[in-house]
């Protein structure tokens, strides 16, 4: 997996990984993100169930995928910025892009591939309701 040339970020964060829509990538996504978080001295990984609910979730019941949330925080786990939603992760390339983005530590959603900018994905799925 490619990581930033500078290595892993020292910025504190919590990553939540939703595994409710079990897909072929669920196990490898957890494994790869765990590897990234372990490389970051102030990173925490939480594996969770759906935080959005069936009507809102961007993965779609038929398509599946893994949703990720990143919360920048202090070393004491106090949030310092809004949660950034990432996903759905549906391919190996998606998982690699998400891992590289987390490891880099800048966490600007503009640095994500368009298909992983969940704020736009969630907007599209809500328009279909």
Tab-separated table of C-alpha atoms in Angstrom:
chain	number	residue	atom	x	y	z
A	1	UNK	CA	0.000	0.000	0.000
A	2	UNK	CA	1.386	3.457	-0.854
A	3	UNK	CA	1.928	5.842	2.032
A	4	UNK	CA	2.982	9.470	2.003
A	5	UNK	CA	6.705	10.021	1.591
A	6	UNK	CA	6.779	11.617	5.028
A	7	UNK	CA	5.385	8.497	6.718
A	8	UNK	CA	2.459	8.626	9.083
A	9	UNK	CA	0.823	11.690	10.595
A	10	UNK	CA	1.399	12.725	14.209
A	11	UNK	CA	-1.977	14.516	14.284
A	12	UNK	CA	-4.526	12.932	16.646
A	13	UNK	CA	-7.666	11.430	15.118
A	14	UNK	CA	-10.318	8.783	15.523
A	15	UNK	CA	-11.430	6.693	12.550
A	16	UNK	CA	-14.761	4.904	12.602
A	17	UNK	CA	-15.212	2.129	10.072
A	18	UNK	CA	-18.752	0.923	9.401
A	19	UNK	CA	-18.893	-2.778	8.609
A	20	UNK	CA	-22.690	-3.167	8.599
A	21	UNK	CA	-22.895	-3.726	4.834
A	22	UNK	CA	-20.496	-6.642	4.772
A	23	UNK	CA	-18.660	-6.695	1.481
A	24	UNK	CA	-15.688	-8.515	0.029
A	25	UNK	CA	-13.528	-5.598	1.177
A	26	UNK	CA	-14.681	-5.463	4.804
A	27	UNK	CA	-11.939	-7.661	6.281
A	28	UNK	CA	-9.151	-6.180	4.187
A	29	UNK	CA	-10.393	-2.622	4.854
A	30	UNK	CA	-10.271	-3.206	8.602
A	31	UNK	CA	-6.837	-4.841	8.339
A	32	UNK	CA	-5.343	-2.079	6.177
A	33	UNK	CA	-6.809	0.791	8.203
A	34	UNK	CA	-5.643	-0.902	11.403
A	35	UNK	CA	-2.129	-0.950	9.949
A	36	UNK	CA	-2.305	2.777	9.156
A	37	UNK	CA	-3.736	3.711	12.564
A	38	UNK	CA	-1.047	1.695	14.356
A	39	UNK	CA	1.542	3.731	12.466
A	40	UNK	CA	0.046	6.977	13.782
A	41	UNK	CA	0.961	7.634	17.435
A	42	UNK	CA	-2.332	9.384	18.210
A	43	UNK	CA	-4.720	7.451	15.977
A	44	UNK	CA	-7.653	5.347	17.192
A	45	UNK	CA	-9.705	2.920	15.077
A	46	UNK	CA	-13.284	2.020	15.969
A	47	UNK	CA	-15.166	-0.661	14.046
A	48	UNK	CA	-18.881	0.030	14.193
A	49	UNK	CA	-22.253	-0.699	12.674
A	50	UNK	CA	-24.182	1.776	10.501
A	51	UNK	CA	-24.176	5.350	11.795
A	52	UNK	CA	-26.415	6.695	9.021
A	53	UNK	CA	-29.416	4.392	8.848
A	54	UNK	CA	-30.787	2.504	5.872
A	55	UNK	CA	-32.488	5.492	4.234
A	56	UNK	CA	-29.403	7.696	4.330
A	57	UNK	CA	-26.483	5.313	3.903
A	58	UNK	CA	-24.456	6.022	0.792
A	59	UNK	CA	-23.439	2.406	0.232
A	60	UNK	CA	-26.890	1.351	-0.909
A	61	UNK	CA	-28.198	-2.025	0.135
A	62	UNK	CA	-27.520	-3.711	-3.213
A	63	UNK	CA	-24.084	-2.205	-3.846
A	64	UNK	CA	-22.563	-2.555	-0.383
A	65	UNK	CA	-19.265	-1.066	0.586
A	66	UNK	CA	-17.561	0.286	3.663
A	67	UNK	CA	-18.108	3.780	5.061
A	68	UNK	CA	-15.404	5.565	7.024
A	69	UNK	CA	-15.603	8.554	9.356
A	70	UNK	CA	-12.560	10.539	10.491
A	71	UNK	CA	-12.749	12.872	13.505
A	72	UNK	CA	-9.730	15.137	14.058
A	73	UNK	CA	-9.189	15.581	17.798
A	74	UNK	CA	-6.708	16.422	20.544
A	75	UNK	CA	-4.519	13.774	22.156
A	76	UNK	CA	-7.200	13.662	24.890
A	77	UNK	CA	-9.796	12.716	22.197
A	78	UNK	CA	-11.586	16.092	22.288
A	79	UNK	CA	-12.959	16.851	18.781
A	80	UNK	CA	-11.358	19.863	17.078
A	81	UNK	CA	-13.135	19.755	13.707
A	82	UNK	CA	-16.143	18.238	12.003
A	83	UNK	CA	-16.291	14.568	11.136
A	84	UNK	CA	-15.215	13.833	7.577
A	85	UNK	CA	-17.228	11.027	5.944
A	86	UNK	CA	-15.337	8.928	3.403
A	87	UNK	CA	-16.749	6.338	1.060
A	88	UNK	CA	-18.219	4.100	0.173
A	89	UNK	CA	-15.049	2.035	-0.206
A	90	UNK	CA	-15.905	-0.530	-2.872
A	91	UNK	CA	-12.583	-1.374	-4.541
A	92	UNK	CA	-8.964	-2.032	-3.554
A	93	UNK	CA	-8.111	1.352	-5.059
A	94	UNK	CA	-10.700	3.000	-2.768
A	95	UNK	CA	-9.174	1.349	0.310
A	96	UNK	CA	-5.648	2.359	-0.743
A	97	UNK	CA	-6.744	5.954	-1.394
A	98	UNK	CA	-8.494	6.172	1.990
A	99	UNK	CA	-5.482	4.714	3.830
A	100	UNK	CA	-3.075	7.099	2.108
A	101	UNK	CA	-5.370	10.046	2.907
A	102	UNK	CA	-5.566	9.091	6.610
A	103	UNK	CA	-1.797	8.543	6.872
A	104	UNK	CA	-1.036	11.915	5.233
A	105	UNK	CA	-2.831	13.813	7.994
A	106	UNK	CA	-4.184	16.777	6.005
A	107	UNK	CA	-7.761	15.377	5.863
A	108	UNK	CA	-9.077	17.829	3.318
A	109	UNK	CA	-11.918	16.083	1.474
A	110	UNK	CA	-10.689	17.732	-1.732
A	111	UNK	CA	-7.660	15.416	-1.531
A	112	UNK	CA	-9.932	12.372	-1.879
A	113	UNK	CA	-11.027	10.878	-5.196
A	114	UNK	CA	-14.433	12.268	-6.150
A	115	UNK	CA	-16.172	8.927	-5.532
A	116	UNK	CA	-14.960	8.857	-1.913
A	117	UNK	CA	-16.206	12.320	-0.968
A	118	UNK	CA	-19.126	11.025	1.045
A	119	UNK	CA	-20.647	14.469	1.553
A	120	UNK	CA	-21.426	14.434	-2.173
A	121	UNK	CA	-22.321	10.732	-2.180
A	122	UNK	CA	-24.756	11.237	0.707
A	123	UNK	CA	-26.344	14.188	-1.081
A	124	UNK	CA	-26.869	12.093	-4.213
A	125	UNK	CA	-28.438	9.226	-2.234
A	126	UNK	CA	-30.792	11.567	-0.365
A	127	UNK	CA	-32.002	13.012	-3.671
A	128	UNK	CA	-33.178	9.531	-4.620
A	129	UNK	CA	-35.435	9.202	-1.560
